[in-house]
XYZ file of C-alpha atoms in Angstrom:
386
model
C 11.708 -23.493 -4.125
C 12.578 -19.826 -3.699
C 11.494 -18.020 -0.537
C 8.232 -16.109 -0.897
C 5.644 -13.969 0.872
C 1.998 -14.598 0.045
C -0.791 -12.287 1.172
C -3.872 -11.503 -0.903
C -6.362 -9.275 0.954
C -9.091 -9.352 -1.735
C -12.514 -10.620 -0.659
C -13.814 -12.782 -3.527
C -17.585 -13.329 -3.814
C -17.993 -15.955 -6.538
C -21.203 -17.229 -8.097
C -24.615 -16.369 -9.469
C -26.377 -13.557 -7.632
C -23.404 -12.539 -5.498
C -23.968 -8.890 -6.389
C -26.541 -8.863 -3.603
C -23.726 -8.124 -1.150
C -22.512 -5.013 -2.956
C -24.321 -2.281 -1.037
C -23.442 -3.668 2.373
C -19.800 -4.109 1.447
C -19.362 -0.689 -0.154
C -20.955 0.966 2.883
C -17.835 0.016 4.848
C -15.882 2.647 2.896
C -18.394 5.475 2.495
C -21.294 6.653 0.386
C -19.576 8.571 -2.418
C -18.799 6.153 -5.230
C -17.004 6.566 -8.533
C -18.539 4.016 -10.904
C -16.161 3.154 -13.749
C -16.914 1.105 -16.849
C -16.031 0.670 -20.510
C -17.880 1.210 -23.758
C -21.397 0.756 -22.447
C -22.109 -2.948 -22.982
C -23.115 -3.204 -19.320
C -26.063 -0.938 -20.114
C -27.247 -3.315 -22.831
C -26.890 -6.566 -20.915
C -28.522 -5.366 -17.696
C -25.474 -5.393 -15.404
C -25.459 -1.589 -15.140
C -29.059 -1.611 -13.914
C -28.275 -4.346 -11.376
C -25.366 -2.320 -10.038
C -27.364 0.903 -9.758
C -30.121 -0.994 -7.992
C -27.558 -1.801 -5.317
C -26.412 1.816 -5.116
C -29.711 3.594 -4.410
C -28.419 4.831 -1.045
C -25.117 6.069 -2.483
C -24.055 9.228 -4.264
C -22.760 7.900 -7.584
C -20.386 9.640 -9.956
C -19.690 7.939 -13.284
C -16.684 7.533 -15.550
C -17.528 5.548 -18.664
C -15.660 5.101 -21.917
C -12.594 3.319 -20.563
C -11.059 1.637 -23.599
C -8.987 -1.511 -24.000
C -5.337 -0.672 -23.322
C -6.539 2.101 -20.952
C -4.942 5.466 -21.446
C -3.341 7.955 -19.093
C -5.856 10.586 -20.232
C -8.798 8.620 -18.767
C -6.830 8.131 -15.548
C -6.330 11.890 -15.327
C -10.051 12.446 -15.886
C -10.988 9.957 -13.183
C -8.450 11.431 -10.784
C -10.020 14.869 -11.202
C -13.484 13.463 -10.438
C -12.196 11.808 -7.271
C -10.438 14.880 -5.979
C -13.231 17.325 -6.774
C -15.985 15.149 -5.293
C -14.226 13.564 -2.299
C -14.838 10.039 -3.593
C -14.774 7.352 -0.887
C -14.541 4.211 -3.012
C -14.131 3.278 -6.668
C -16.376 0.581 -8.155
C -14.966 -0.893 -11.366
C -17.585 -2.748 -13.428
C -15.875 -4.483 -16.320
C -12.752 -6.385 -17.225
C -9.045 -5.794 -16.908
C -8.940 -2.443 -18.685
C -11.592 -0.888 -16.451
C -10.056 -2.390 -13.325
C -6.528 -1.318 -14.267
C -7.581 2.253 -14.992
C -9.496 2.316 -11.702
C -6.444 1.140 -9.782
C -4.310 3.905 -11.246
C -7.052 6.444 -10.497
C -7.246 5.154 -6.906
C -3.555 5.809 -6.393
C -3.465 9.107 -8.292
C -6.396 10.443 -6.267
C -4.133 10.306 -3.208
C -1.152 11.924 -4.947
C -0.538 15.599 -5.706
C 1.599 15.197 -8.822
C 1.160 13.781 -12.312
C -0.408 10.296 -12.286
C 2.300 9.037 -14.656
C 4.874 9.664 -11.920
C 3.407 6.692 -10.069
C 4.113 4.388 -13.008
C 7.706 5.539 -13.336
C 8.351 5.369 -9.582
C 6.098 3.021 -7.607
C 7.608 4.179 -4.318
C 5.620 7.404 -4.701
C 2.390 5.494 -4.031
C 1.745 6.009 -0.321
C -1.985 5.263 -0.266
C -4.960 4.675 -2.543
C -8.727 4.838 -2.455
C -10.416 1.480 -1.818
C -11.424 -0.379 -4.978
C -14.284 -2.815 -5.516
C -14.894 -4.847 -8.675
C -17.851 -6.357 -10.484
C -16.137 -8.581 -13.028
C -17.656 -8.861 -16.529
C -14.725 -10.247 -18.532
C -12.343 -12.994 -17.423
C -8.841 -12.477 -18.775
C -6.371 -10.368 -16.843
C -6.828 -11.526 -13.249
C -6.775 -7.872 -12.202
C -9.681 -8.581 -9.857
C -7.331 -10.252 -7.371
C -3.917 -8.665 -7.830
C -2.255 -5.338 -7.229
C -0.996 -4.539 -10.725
C -2.341 -2.317 -13.484
C -1.052 -1.628 -16.992
C -1.562 1.851 -18.456
C -0.656 3.401 -21.812
C 0.723 6.927 -21.999
C -1.147 8.568 -24.896
C 1.716 10.943 -25.652
C 4.699 8.586 -25.546
C 3.012 5.256 -26.485
C 4.653 3.683 -23.425
C 2.597 0.860 -21.923
C 3.858 0.217 -18.404
C 2.717 -1.289 -15.132
C 1.944 0.301 -11.805
C 2.176 -2.302 -9.071
C 1.827 -1.815 -5.328
C 0.000 -3.630 -2.482
C -2.184 -0.534 -2.038
C -4.001 -1.524 -5.244
C -5.466 -4.875 -4.287
C -9.249 -4.665 -4.753
C -10.992 -4.891 -1.390
C -13.921 -6.770 -2.931
C -14.393 -8.608 -6.230
C -17.776 -9.971 -7.262
C -17.328 -12.733 -9.830
C -20.633 -13.905 -11.293
C -20.107 -16.277 -14.253
C -23.536 -15.379 -15.671
C -22.144 -11.898 -16.391
C -19.970 -13.536 -19.064
C -22.890 -15.002 -21.020
C -23.205 -12.033 -23.396
C -19.505 -11.609 -24.151
C -18.665 -11.496 -27.869
C -16.741 -14.579 -28.982
C -13.655 -12.552 -29.812
C -13.468 -11.277 -26.228
C -13.920 -14.760 -24.812
C -11.155 -16.036 -27.094
C -8.761 -13.185 -26.334
C -9.440 -13.684 -22.637
C -8.612 -17.386 -22.855
C -5.298 -16.546 -24.519
C -4.536 -13.952 -21.862
C -5.130 -16.474 -19.067
C -2.988 -19.042 -20.855
C -0.197 -16.534 -21.391
C -0.169 -15.427 -17.751
C 0.299 -19.021 -16.669
C 2.961 -19.722 -19.299
C 4.959 -16.679 -18.202
C 5.072 -18.076 -14.660
C 5.585 -21.675 -15.772
C 8.640 -20.980 -17.939
C 10.964 -19.489 -15.355
C 14.621 -20.094 -14.419
C 13.635 -22.007 -11.262
C 11.724 -25.143 -12.249
C 11.965 -26.883 -8.868
C 8.661 -25.565 -7.484
C 6.789 -28.732 -8.402
C 3.538 -27.932 -6.624
C 3.365 -24.469 -8.188
C 3.992 -25.940 -11.625
C 1.331 -28.607 -11.077
C -1.188 -25.903 -10.198
C -0.176 -23.999 -13.337
C -0.731 -27.090 -15.434
C -4.199 -27.526 -13.956
C -5.126 -23.964 -14.913
C -3.785 -24.387 -18.448
C -5.728 -27.619 -18.920
C -8.836 -25.826 -17.679
C -8.416 -23.149 -20.340
C -7.915 -25.773 -23.043
C -10.963 -27.719 -21.828
C -13.384 -24.820 -21.490
C -12.211 -21.967 -23.757
C -13.715 -23.348 -26.952
C -16.796 -24.617 -25.106
C -17.518 -21.112 -23.772
C -17.376 -19.803 -27.336
C -19.603 -22.550 -28.731
C -22.024 -22.470 -25.775
C -21.996 -18.898 -24.388
C -24.415 -19.686 -21.551
C -22.682 -22.847 -20.395
C -22.270 -22.085 -16.693
C -19.731 -24.862 -16.159
C -17.472 -23.447 -18.864
C -17.872 -19.819 -17.806
C -17.354 -20.488 -14.114
C -14.234 -22.583 -14.629
C -12.721 -20.018 -16.991
C -13.569 -17.168 -14.616
C -11.818 -18.821 -11.686
C -8.900 -19.850 -13.913
C -8.470 -16.202 -14.825
C -8.363 -15.154 -11.182
C -5.962 -17.891 -10.121
C -3.841 -17.257 -13.191
C -2.562 -13.936 -11.895
C -3.178 -13.719 -8.152
C 0.461 -14.718 -7.399
C -0.407 -18.299 -6.477
C 1.278 -19.641 -9.622
C 4.511 -17.756 -9.148
C 5.310 -18.628 -5.533
C 8.632 -20.406 -5.154
C 9.671 -19.372 -8.656
C 10.288 -15.816 -9.865
C 11.992 -14.147 -12.790
C 11.074 -11.764 -15.575
C 8.235 -12.384 -17.990
C 9.211 -12.710 -21.644
C 6.244 -12.274 -23.995
C 4.220 -9.635 -22.163
C 6.887 -6.906 -22.369
C 7.013 -7.373 -26.144
C 3.235 -7.361 -26.508
C 2.891 -4.284 -24.317
C 5.067 -2.360 -26.729
C 3.072 -3.603 -29.717
C -0.292 -2.672 -28.211
C 1.172 0.616 -26.981
C 1.943 1.600 -30.578
C -0.884 -0.151 -32.423
C -3.625 -0.424 -29.767
C -4.260 -4.095 -30.571
C -6.262 -6.364 -28.279
C -3.853 -7.719 -25.681
C -4.901 -11.361 -26.041
C -4.605 -11.169 -29.825
C -1.043 -9.904 -29.581
C -0.181 -12.644 -27.099
C -1.647 -15.337 -29.356
C 0.671 -14.235 -32.150
C 3.806 -13.737 -30.077
C 3.697 -16.695 -27.695
C 4.328 -19.546 -30.173
C 6.980 -17.455 -31.925
C 8.788 -16.910 -28.618
C 8.516 -20.609 -27.796
C 10.049 -21.636 -31.104
C 12.824 -19.074 -30.749
C 13.938 -20.109 -27.252
C 13.576 -23.864 -27.766
C 17.025 -25.444 -27.527
C 18.837 -28.315 -25.851
C 18.633 -26.542 -22.490
C 14.909 -25.655 -22.620
C 13.594 -28.697 -24.486
C 12.938 -30.701 -21.302
C 10.620 -28.036 -19.930
C 8.797 -27.623 -23.216
C 8.470 -31.398 -23.496
C 6.824 -31.536 -20.061
C 4.424 -28.808 -21.165
C 3.562 -30.796 -24.307
C 3.009 -34.068 -22.494
C 0.980 -32.718 -19.586
C -1.118 -30.103 -21.387
C -1.626 -31.744 -24.775
C -0.979 -35.412 -23.987
C 1.897 -35.609 -26.494
C 3.309 -39.148 -26.487
C 6.677 -38.633 -28.180
C 9.612 -39.970 -26.118
C 12.239 -37.661 -27.577
C 12.115 -34.335 -25.706
C 12.875 -32.103 -28.683
C 10.273 -33.782 -30.871
C 7.707 -33.648 -28.054
C 8.475 -29.984 -27.404
C 7.974 -29.031 -31.046
C 4.701 -30.945 -31.190
C 3.493 -29.177 -28.057
C 4.130 -25.786 -29.634
C 2.196 -26.876 -32.709
C -0.676 -28.005 -30.478
C -0.783 -24.581 -28.842
C -0.863 -22.930 -32.261
C -3.750 -25.153 -33.268
C -5.631 -24.339 -30.080
C -5.274 -20.605 -30.670
C -6.423 -21.123 -34.266
C -9.448 -23.144 -33.091
C -10.728 -20.191 -31.063
C -10.247 -17.738 -33.915
C -6.949 -16.126 -33.055
C -4.612 -14.823 -35.792
C -1.074 -16.188 -36.027
C 0.832 -13.363 -37.714
C 1.267 -9.645 -37.067
C 0.537 -8.891 -40.711
C -2.990 -10.242 -40.169
C -3.691 -7.372 -37.777
C -2.064 -4.682 -39.914
C 1.406 -4.535 -38.342
C 4.474 -4.415 -40.589
C 8.173 -4.524 -39.708
C 8.799 -0.774 -39.830
C 8.781 -0.311 -36.051
C 10.365 -3.642 -35.085
C 13.754 -2.131 -34.071
C 12.093 0.662 -32.095
C 9.715 -1.708 -30.324
C 12.483 -4.209 -29.582
C 14.610 -1.510 -28.015
C 11.721 -0.305 -25.879
C 10.758 -3.829 -24.778
C 14.281 -4.438 -23.488
C 14.607 -0.972 -21.943
C 11.340 -1.136 -19.984
C 11.602 -4.710 -18.682
C 14.017 -7.265 -17.260
C 13.909 -9.719 -20.165
C 17.621 -9.214 -20.785
C 18.492 -9.936 -17.139
C 16.450 -12.705 -15.545
C 13.944 -14.085 -18.037
C 13.662 -17.815 -18.699
C 15.890 -17.212 -21.721
C 17.485 -13.785 -21.666
C 16.570 -11.632 -24.649
C 18.398 -8.638 -26.097
C 17.162 -6.335 -28.854
C 18.336 -8.613 -31.661
C 16.425 -11.513 -30.125
C 13.209 -9.513 -29.866
C 13.531 -8.374 -33.494
C 14.022 -12.012 -34.521
C 10.883 -13.046 -32.619
C 8.885 -10.241 -34.224
C 10.146 -11.239 -37.672
C 9.248 -14.862 -36.926
C 5.590 -13.912 -36.578
C 5.589 -10.814 -38.809
């Protein structure tokens, strides 16, 4: 195993009714709160009212309308609110997009320059406002990590800001808050969890057995409960297991002892930066295509292990088992309603060279990914699922 440091300062409060602690916990940071959320579904399902009921003794400023693939423009708006109103703490009520935007706002509120500077140079982040989360979508794991992905409206760049200052101080994870999620969001979230784990599982160092075993457990959890959560939206067992799988999937636990660049996410980030597609949908299309492209005599053993452990493939020959495992993953994505080709979501090949160039330029996939990818490789993967 590689050397590693592991320190996650986030206080997780998991389970039904855990929002009862919110007021007491937020009081530790002050009384002036910026409440951030997305398109307004929390007002329809009652979560907004529950949150405000906890905040009766606070001065609350609101920033709604945070969209999927959150934009720099909303970060700039939130930053202005924080600076003008001396905000003490940011409360993000939503999923990964709301949390990510809130993290960037938290850092930008403590910085005098353009918020995008902090994405281009993480060393400029010297402090950030405290962040608390009420999770309403399980997908990104942003509730227990220090990363955030933001899209620059002007340049279409979709890049990550990542610094220990951005760990949420508190994350309330109530599985009942997932009961009203539309099926397409549940499905896209399941793919996102699966993809996070796969990115950490397929890495140059495959000697971290315990880390890999934990990754396999999370993947099997997604397979077991993703479809059930869609078919039975108020199944607490399914929702709670998926919610915790999402958190574990990207809180660094599954990467310890390993390391290396991710492969599929940098390509998807470029696609959603240009086309504003749902992140999980893009990952569902790209992941099997990447797997098929990088499968060879060197990687077949790893893919065969994935097939046998996750999908109980019985084939003795590694290459045959590996191919069957990829087909099983395709079938799983199909079973939860995910598309399999870019053309199904309105994307043609016109920007493939541009997107491939950007994916390589803005990531390390050509340097230390599981299988190193250059522009021609990325174009081939895009064409494979075009």
